[in-house]
mmCIF file of C-alpha atoms and ligand atoms in Angstrom:
data_model
loop_
_atom_site.group_PDB
_atom_site.id
_atom_site.type_symbol
_atom_site.label_atom_id
_atom_site.label_comp_id
_atom_site.label_asym_id
_atom_site.label_seq_id
_atom_site.Cartn_x
_atom_site.Cartn_y
_atom_site.Cartn_z
ATOM 1 C CA MET F 18 -2.980 -9.991 -3.499
ATOM 2 C CA ARG F 19 -4.657 -11.179 -6.920
ATOM 3 C CA SER F 20 -7.920 -9.281 -6.452
ATOM 4 C CA ILE F 21 -6.121 -6.194 -5.485
ATOM 5 C CA THR F 22 -4.522 -6.552 -8.724
ATOM 6 C CA ALA F 23 -7.602 -7.086 -10.797
ATOM 7 C CA SER F 24 -9.521 -4.356 -9.339
ATOM 8 C CA LEU F 25 -6.315 -1.763 -10.065
ATOM 9 C CA LEU F 26 -6.644 -3.199 -13.444
ATOM 10 C CA ASN F 27 -10.287 -2.935 -13.693
ATOM 11 C CA ASP F 28 -10.055 0.856 -12.568
ATOM 12 C CA THR F 29 -12.096 2.873 -14.902
ATOM 13 C CA ARG F 30 -9.920 5.754 -14.067
ATOM 14 C CA LEU F 31 -6.939 4.156 -15.730
ATOM 15 C CA GLY F 32 -9.039 4.059 -19.186
ATOM 16 C CA ASN F 33 -8.759 1.450 -21.622
ATOM 17 C CA ILE F 34 -5.466 0.161 -21.198
ATOM 18 C CA PRO F 35 -4.546 -2.921 -23.330
ATOM 19 C CA TYR F 36 -3.681 -4.847 -20.206
ATOM 20 C CA MET F 37 -4.994 -8.645 -19.561
ATOM 21 C CA ASP F 38 -7.188 -9.311 -16.584
ATOM 22 C CA ASP F 39 -5.733 -11.257 -13.905
ATOM 23 C CA LYS F 40 -7.879 -14.589 -13.926
ATOM 24 C CA PRO F 41 -5.821 -17.332 -13.168
ATOM 25 C CA ILE F 42 -4.922 -19.391 -16.441
ATOM 26 C CA SER F 43 -4.687 -23.015 -16.327
ATOM 27 C CA ARG F 44 -1.089 -23.767 -16.054
ATOM 28 C CA ALA F 45 0.211 -27.628 -16.304
ATOM 29 C CA THR F 46 1.895 -28.562 -12.955
ATOM 30 C CA PRO F 47 3.892 -31.271 -13.047
ATOM 31 C CA ALA F 48 3.437 -34.222 -10.472
ATOM 32 C CA ALA F 49 4.758 -32.860 -6.838
ATOM 33 C CA GLU F 50 7.134 -35.557 -5.392
ATOM 34 C CA PRO F 51 5.736 -37.176 -2.676
ATOM 35 C CA GLU F 52 7.465 -35.483 0.151
ATOM 36 C CA ALA F 53 6.543 -34.045 3.406
ATOM 37 C CA PHE F 54 6.961 -30.512 3.801
ATOM 38 C CA PRO F 55 9.659 -29.307 6.321
ATOM 39 C CA GLN F 56 9.156 -27.981 10.038
ATOM 40 C CA HIS F 57 6.498 -30.607 10.329
ATOM 41 C CA GLY F 58 4.033 -30.067 12.884
ATOM 42 C CA ARG F 59 4.800 -26.585 13.562
ATOM 43 C CA GLU F 60 3.334 -23.187 12.220
ATOM 44 C CA ARG F 61 5.844 -21.667 10.192
ATOM 45 C CA MET F 62 5.497 -17.683 10.123
ATOM 46 C CA ILE F 63 6.528 -15.976 7.075
ATOM 47 C CA LEU F 64 7.842 -12.448 7.255
ATOM 48 C CA PRO F 65 7.486 -10.309 3.943
ATOM 49 C CA GLN F 66 10.891 -9.069 2.413
ATOM 50 C CA PRO F 67 11.793 -5.880 4.158
ATOM 51 C CA ILE F 68 11.376 -4.033 0.381
ATOM 52 C CA GLY F 69 8.266 -5.174 0.161
ATOM 53 C CA ALA F 70 6.760 -3.214 2.810
ATOM 54 C CA LEU F 71 9.273 -0.299 2.597
ATOM 55 C CA GLY F 72 7.450 3.356 2.441
ATOM 56 C CA THR F 73 4.262 1.524 1.830
ATOM 57 C CA GLY F 74 2.887 2.478 5.400
ATOM 58 C CA GLN F 75 2.301 -1.113 5.912
ATOM 59 C CA PRO F 76 4.016 -2.256 9.210
ATOM 60 C CA ASN F 77 7.513 -3.928 9.446
ATOM 61 C CA MET F 78 6.710 -7.400 11.051
ATOM 62 C CA GLU F 79 9.909 -8.368 11.864
ATOM 63 C CA ALA F 80 9.724 -7.489 15.642
ATOM 64 C CA PRO F 81 6.206 -8.968 16.270
ATOM 65 C CA LEU F 82 6.652 -11.961 14.379
ATOM 66 C CA LEU F 83 10.094 -12.670 16.492
ATOM 67 C CA ALA F 84 8.051 -12.234 19.565
ATOM 68 C CA ARG F 85 5.415 -14.803 18.479
ATOM 69 C CA MET F 86 8.470 -17.358 18.032
ATOM 70 C CA SER F 87 8.062 -20.565 19.996
ATOM 71 C CA PRO F 88 9.120 -24.220 19.930
ATOM 72 C CA GLU F 89 5.569 -24.915 17.914
ATOM 73 C CA ARG F 90 6.071 -21.656 15.974
ATOM 74 C CA VAL F 91 9.086 -20.961 13.562
ATOM 75 C CA PHE F 92 9.980 -19.264 10.753
ATOM 76 C CA MET F 93 9.372 -20.568 7.275
ATOM 77 C CA MET F 94 12.324 -22.339 5.542
ATOM 78 C CA GLY F 95 11.986 -24.572 2.510
ATOM 79 C CA ASP F 96 9.009 -25.471 0.227
ATOM 80 C CA ASN F 97 6.004 -23.690 1.027
ATOM 81 C CA PRO F 98 3.030 -25.909 0.558
ATOM 82 C CA ALA F 99 0.908 -23.059 -0.883
ATOM 83 C CA LEU F 100 3.194 -22.849 -3.372
ATOM 84 C CA PRO F 101 3.275 -25.437 -6.053
ATOM 85 C CA ARG F 102 6.709 -27.866 -5.431
ATOM 86 C CA MET F 103 9.338 -26.958 -8.263
ATOM 87 C CA PRO F 104 11.321 -30.333 -9.677
ATOM 88 C CA LYS F 105 14.388 -31.136 -7.776
ATOM 89 C CA ALA F 106 16.578 -29.587 -11.001
ATOM 90 C CA PRO F 107 14.511 -26.826 -12.405
ATOM 91 C CA LYS F 108 14.588 -25.514 -15.924
ATOM 92 C CA LEU F 109 13.452 -22.104 -17.333
ATOM 93 C CA LEU F 110 10.037 -23.126 -18.002
ATOM 94 C CA ASP F 111 9.310 -24.632 -14.405
ATOM 95 C CA PHE F 112 9.680 -20.939 -13.266
ATOM 96 C CA PHE F 113 7.139 -19.589 -15.797
ATOM 97 C CA ARG F 114 4.626 -22.211 -15.103
ATOM 98 C CA LEU F 115 5.146 -22.688 -11.510
ATOM 99 C CA ARG F 116 6.298 -19.368 -9.904
ATOM 100 C CA PHE F 117 5.614 -16.242 -12.412
ATOM 101 C CA SER F 118 2.323 -14.256 -11.920
ATOM 102 C CA GLU F 119 -0.243 -14.409 -14.509
ATOM 103 C CA ILE F 120 0.525 -10.949 -16.322
ATOM 104 C CA THR F 121 4.517 -11.667 -16.531
ATOM 105 C CA TYR F 122 3.640 -15.421 -18.110
ATOM 106 C CA ARG F 123 1.435 -13.996 -20.331
ATOM 107 C CA HIS F 124 3.503 -11.014 -21.351
ATOM 108 C CA LEU F 125 6.841 -12.641 -21.945
ATOM 109 C CA LEU F 126 5.240 -15.437 -23.901
ATOM 110 C CA GLN F 127 3.304 -12.862 -26.094
ATOM 111 C CA SER F 128 6.096 -10.914 -26.708
ATOM 112 C CA ALA F 129 8.562 -13.699 -28.025
ATOM 113 C CA LYS F 130 5.716 -15.118 -29.774
ATOM 114 C CA THR F 131 5.297 -11.706 -31.689
ATOM 115 C CA ALA F 132 9.053 -11.672 -32.459
ATOM 116 C CA LEU F 133 8.978 -15.230 -33.593
ATOM 117 C CA ASP F 134 6.147 -14.664 -35.784
ATOM 118 C CA ALA F 135 7.860 -11.205 -37.438
ATOM 119 C CA GLY F 136 10.614 -13.692 -38.475
ATOM 120 C CA GLN F 137 13.169 -12.212 -35.959
ATOM 121 C CA GLU F 138 16.405 -13.757 -35.094
ATOM 122 C CA GLU F 139 16.348 -16.396 -32.511
ATOM 123 C CA LYS F 140 18.322 -13.814 -29.953
ATOM 124 C CA ILE F 141 15.874 -11.551 -30.301
ATOM 125 C CA VAL F 142 12.807 -14.277 -29.632
ATOM 126 C CA ILE F 143 14.953 -15.275 -26.348
ATOM 127 C CA ALA F 144 15.715 -11.488 -25.458
ATOM 128 C CA CYS F 145 11.824 -11.121 -25.636
ATOM 129 C CA LEU F 146 11.038 -14.150 -23.957
ATOM 130 C CA LEU F 147 13.282 -13.199 -20.945
ATOM 131 C CA HIS F 148 13.465 -9.584 -20.915
ATOM 132 C CA ASP F 149 11.141 -8.818 -17.957
ATOM 133 C CA ILE F 150 11.747 -12.368 -16.293
ATOM 134 C CA SER F 151 12.664 -10.288 -12.703
ATOM 135 C CA ASN F 152 8.823 -9.051 -12.769
ATOM 136 C CA GLY F 153 7.329 -12.889 -12.592
ATOM 137 C CA ALA F 154 8.581 -13.488 -9.039
ATOM 138 C CA LEU F 155 11.343 -11.202 -7.659
ATOM 139 C CA LEU F 156 11.099 -7.430 -8.310
ATOM 140 C CA ARG F 157 9.616 -5.088 -10.473
ATOM 141 C CA THR F 158 11.966 -2.246 -9.415
ATOM 142 C CA GLU F 159 15.064 -1.770 -11.846
ATOM 143 C CA HIS F 160 13.671 -4.885 -13.730
ATOM 144 C CA GLY F 161 15.795 -4.439 -17.044
ATOM 145 C CA TYR F 162 18.982 -4.645 -14.618
ATOM 146 C CA TRP F 163 17.928 -7.571 -12.292
ATOM 147 C CA SER F 164 16.323 -9.488 -15.200
ATOM 148 C CA ALA F 165 19.961 -9.231 -17.194
ATOM 149 C CA GLN F 166 21.575 -10.294 -14.121
ATOM 150 C CA ILE F 167 19.560 -13.346 -13.778
ATOM 151 C CA VAL F 168 19.659 -14.651 -16.730
ATOM 152 C CA ALA F 169 23.398 -13.389 -17.687
ATOM 153 C CA PRO F 170 25.169 -16.870 -16.913
ATOM 154 C CA TYR F 171 23.084 -18.582 -19.323
ATOM 155 C CA VAL F 172 22.293 -16.450 -22.352
ATOM 156 C CA SER F 173 24.986 -14.430 -24.750
ATOM 157 C CA GLU F 174 26.230 -11.166 -23.562
ATOM 158 C CA GLU F 175 24.579 -9.550 -26.413
ATOM 159 C CA VAL F 176 20.950 -10.908 -24.948
ATOM 160 C CA ALA F 177 21.492 -9.750 -21.446
ATOM 161 C CA TRP F 178 22.882 -6.468 -22.521
ATOM 162 C CA ALA F 179 20.030 -5.884 -24.540
ATOM 163 C CA ILE F 180 17.677 -7.045 -21.807
ATOM 164 C CA GLN F 181 19.473 -4.589 -19.440
ATOM 165 C CA TYR F 182 18.993 -1.601 -21.476
ATOM 166 C CA HIS F 183 15.643 -2.413 -22.529
ATOM 167 C CA GLN F 184 14.452 -0.542 -19.362
ATOM 168 C CA ALA F 185 15.832 2.709 -20.502
ATOM 169 C CA LEU F 186 15.004 2.796 -23.796
ATOM 170 C CA ARG F 187 10.847 2.254 -23.322
ATOM 171 C CA TYR F 188 10.921 5.906 -22.388
ATOM 172 C CA PHE F 189 12.352 7.148 -25.777
ATOM 173 C CA ALA F 190 10.953 7.124 -29.190
ATOM 174 C CA ASP F 191 12.567 5.657 -32.165
ATOM 175 C CA GLU F 192 10.945 6.502 -35.222
ATOM 176 C CA SER F 193 12.810 4.105 -37.698
ATOM 177 C CA VAL F 194 11.343 1.038 -36.237
ATOM 178 C CA GLY F 195 7.946 2.809 -35.263
ATOM 179 C CA PHE F 196 8.426 3.011 -31.769
ATOM 180 C CA LYS F 197 6.583 5.946 -29.869
ATOM 181 C CA TYR F 198 6.655 6.756 -26.068
ATOM 182 C CA PRO F 199 4.088 4.146 -24.284
ATOM 183 C CA ASP F 200 0.895 5.673 -23.869
ATOM 184 C CA THR F 201 0.568 3.112 -20.891
ATOM 185 C CA TYR F 202 3.388 5.135 -19.510
ATOM 186 C CA ASN F 203 1.200 8.283 -19.553
ATOM 187 C CA HIS F 204 -1.150 6.244 -17.257
ATOM 188 C CA PHE F 205 1.465 4.619 -15.209
ATOM 189 C CA PHE F 206 3.545 7.479 -14.000
ATOM 190 C CA GLY F 207 1.525 10.765 -15.282
ATOM 191 C CA PRO F 208 2.015 12.722 -18.774
ATOM 192 C CA ASP F 209 4.927 14.711 -17.152
ATOM 193 C CA TYR F 210 6.926 12.223 -15.909
ATOM 194 C CA GLU F 211 10.736 12.475 -16.991
ATOM 195 C CA PRO F 212 12.712 9.685 -16.220
ATOM 196 C CA PRO F 213 15.851 10.280 -14.250
ATOM 197 C CA GLU F 214 19.173 11.449 -15.218
ATOM 198 C CA TYR F 215 20.620 7.727 -15.074
ATOM 199 C CA ILE F 216 17.921 6.820 -17.560
ATOM 200 C CA GLN F 217 18.680 8.976 -19.884
ATOM 201 C CA GLN F 218 22.503 8.208 -19.879
ATOM 202 C CA ALA F 219 21.493 4.819 -20.381
ATOM 203 C CA HIS F 220 19.423 5.584 -23.495
ATOM 204 C CA ARG F 221 22.781 7.732 -24.720
ATOM 205 C CA ASP F 222 24.704 4.727 -23.985
ATOM 206 C CA ALA F 223 22.852 2.160 -25.631
ATOM 207 C CA ARG F 224 22.302 4.517 -28.873
ATOM 208 C CA ALA F 225 25.722 4.664 -29.337
ATOM 209 C CA HIS F 226 26.585 0.698 -29.051
ATOM 210 C CA ARG F 227 26.699 -1.683 -31.711
ATOM 211 C CA TRP F 228 23.948 -3.864 -30.014
ATOM 212 C CA TYR F 229 21.230 -1.019 -29.912
ATOM 213 C CA MET F 230 19.022 -2.593 -32.157
ATOM 214 C CA THR F 231 18.919 -5.975 -30.333
ATOM 215 C CA SER F 232 17.487 -4.119 -27.433
ATOM 216 C CA ARG F 233 15.566 -1.846 -29.273
ATOM 217 C CA LEU F 234 13.749 -4.586 -30.898
ATOM 218 C CA ILE F 235 12.639 -6.107 -27.455
ATOM 219 C CA THR F 236 10.930 -2.772 -26.636
ATOM 220 C CA VAL F 237 9.076 -3.102 -30.164
ATOM 221 C CA TYR F 238 7.565 -6.369 -29.338
ATOM 222 C CA ASP F 239 6.996 -5.110 -25.906
ATOM 223 C CA LEU F 240 4.503 -2.966 -26.931
ATOM 224 C CA TYR F 241 2.037 -5.238 -28.286
ATOM 225 C CA SER F 242 2.260 -8.236 -25.780
ATOM 226 C CA PHE F 243 -0.654 -7.344 -22.977
ATOM 227 C CA GLN F 244 -3.944 -9.124 -24.576
ATOM 228 C CA ASP F 245 -5.602 -11.403 -22.272
ATOM 229 C CA ASN F 246 -7.448 -13.619 -25.409
ATOM 230 C CA VAL F 247 -3.822 -14.929 -26.389
ATOM 231 C CA ILE F 248 -2.762 -18.431 -25.260
ATOM 232 C CA ILE F 249 0.639 -19.808 -25.860
ATOM 233 C CA ASP F 250 1.905 -22.887 -24.755
ATOM 234 C CA PRO F 251 5.676 -22.100 -23.478
ATOM 235 C CA GLU F 252 6.871 -25.605 -25.158
ATOM 236 C CA VAL F 253 6.784 -23.749 -28.776
ATOM 237 C CA PHE F 254 9.908 -21.817 -27.312
ATOM 238 C CA THR F 255 11.640 -25.193 -26.161
ATOM 239 C CA ASP F 256 13.672 -25.457 -29.348
ATOM 240 C CA VAL F 257 14.663 -21.437 -28.874
ATOM 241 C CA ILE F 258 15.343 -22.218 -25.459
ATOM 242 C CA GLY F 259 17.623 -25.107 -26.201
ATOM 243 C CA ARG F 260 19.719 -23.263 -28.813
ATOM 244 C CA ASN F 261 19.794 -19.741 -26.815
ATOM 245 C CA PHE F 262 19.946 -20.693 -22.862
ATOM 246 C CA ARG F 263 22.177 -22.889 -21.207
ATOM 247 C CA GLU F 264 20.058 -24.581 -19.105
ATOM 248 C CA PRO F 265 22.401 -26.433 -16.237
ATOM 249 C CA LYS F 266 22.388 -30.211 -15.536
ATOM 250 C CA GLU F 267 21.806 -29.546 -11.629
ATOM 251 C CA GLY F 268 18.823 -27.394 -12.316
ATOM 252 C CA LEU F 269 18.504 -23.400 -12.080
ATOM 253 C CA GLY F 270 19.492 -22.153 -8.403
ATOM 254 C CA PHE F 271 21.675 -25.334 -7.844
ATOM 255 C CA ASP F 272 24.792 -25.077 -10.496
ATOM 256 C CA GLY F 273 26.779 -22.302 -8.247
ATOM 257 C CA SER F 274 26.493 -19.427 -11.254
ATOM 258 C CA PRO F 275 26.893 -16.058 -9.879
ATOM 259 C CA THR F 276 23.102 -15.638 -9.883
ATOM 260 C CA ALA F 277 21.999 -19.252 -8.659
ATOM 261 C CA HIS F 278 20.665 -17.500 -5.273
ATOM 262 C CA MET F 279 18.456 -15.437 -7.277
ATOM 263 C CA TRP F 280 16.782 -18.751 -8.857
ATOM 264 C CA ARG F 281 16.582 -20.041 -5.482
ATOM 265 C CA THR F 282 14.999 -17.171 -3.886
ATOM 266 C CA MET F 283 12.394 -17.748 -6.543
ATOM 267 C CA ILE F 284 11.871 -21.285 -5.481
ATOM 268 C CA TRP F 285 11.766 -20.730 -1.773
ATOM 269 C CA PRO F 286 10.608 -16.786 -1.657
ATOM 270 C CA ASN F 287 9.408 -17.058 2.152
ATOM 271 C CA ASN F 288 12.725 -18.715 3.771
ATOM 272 C CA PHE F 289 13.720 -16.566 6.764
ATOM 273 C CA LEU F 290 17.381 -16.198 5.822
HETATM 274 FE FE1 FE2 E 309 10.344 -4.111 -19.164
HETATM 275 FE FE1 FE2 E 310 7.724 -5.963 -21.142
#
């Protein structure tokens, strides 16, 4: 997976897009609790998520894997030994360190740090820190909407709103803040790409909203946050998170919030059900 991503990013046909490489970076891992992994002694099969294979030409493995089931071979449920074990009561930065892809990890930290260094209010900094959170370990498609929904129970309504609308605002320039249509989008989608009507409508709605600039500023700090030579310690955001993100005492995933299942999906991404 990593090598595929790296080779895509190194593809010279993409030009000199200012994207970071995908080399693993050192991320402190909390000491794992010395506890056996579940389903001991049996082979644990992983069925890829249906949406990941849809339309790709990759075979759907559901039927073949069901056919391989036996008393010694079951479907994975619970901690996957191939992933770092999460703490029992995980906090926001645990997901950054232990689950997010390298690119999203660095992008979110850089984006938030750029906003912080520019003297932006904390609501902008936290919005930048969370704006692409679904890309980290859940889903890229409709990432503004997913990201907003994941964090909505834990941030202000304004921050969640801004995160949702940044997806649409990225397609539309705003000269008042020096935001132009991203060059990278010409590379990603082709120079003639037109966003669909629902995105254009979201842009019009956002423009007319009192929180427009909160969302717009996410796109401003989004643009410059894909460098590979910038190392940011996530702990620099501890205070901002403490004041702007309600960490549940039970841990993210276990607090019964309307989006707890999304956090659990990132903790145990390979669960069969
Ligand atoms: Fe985004
Ligand atoms: Fe972004």
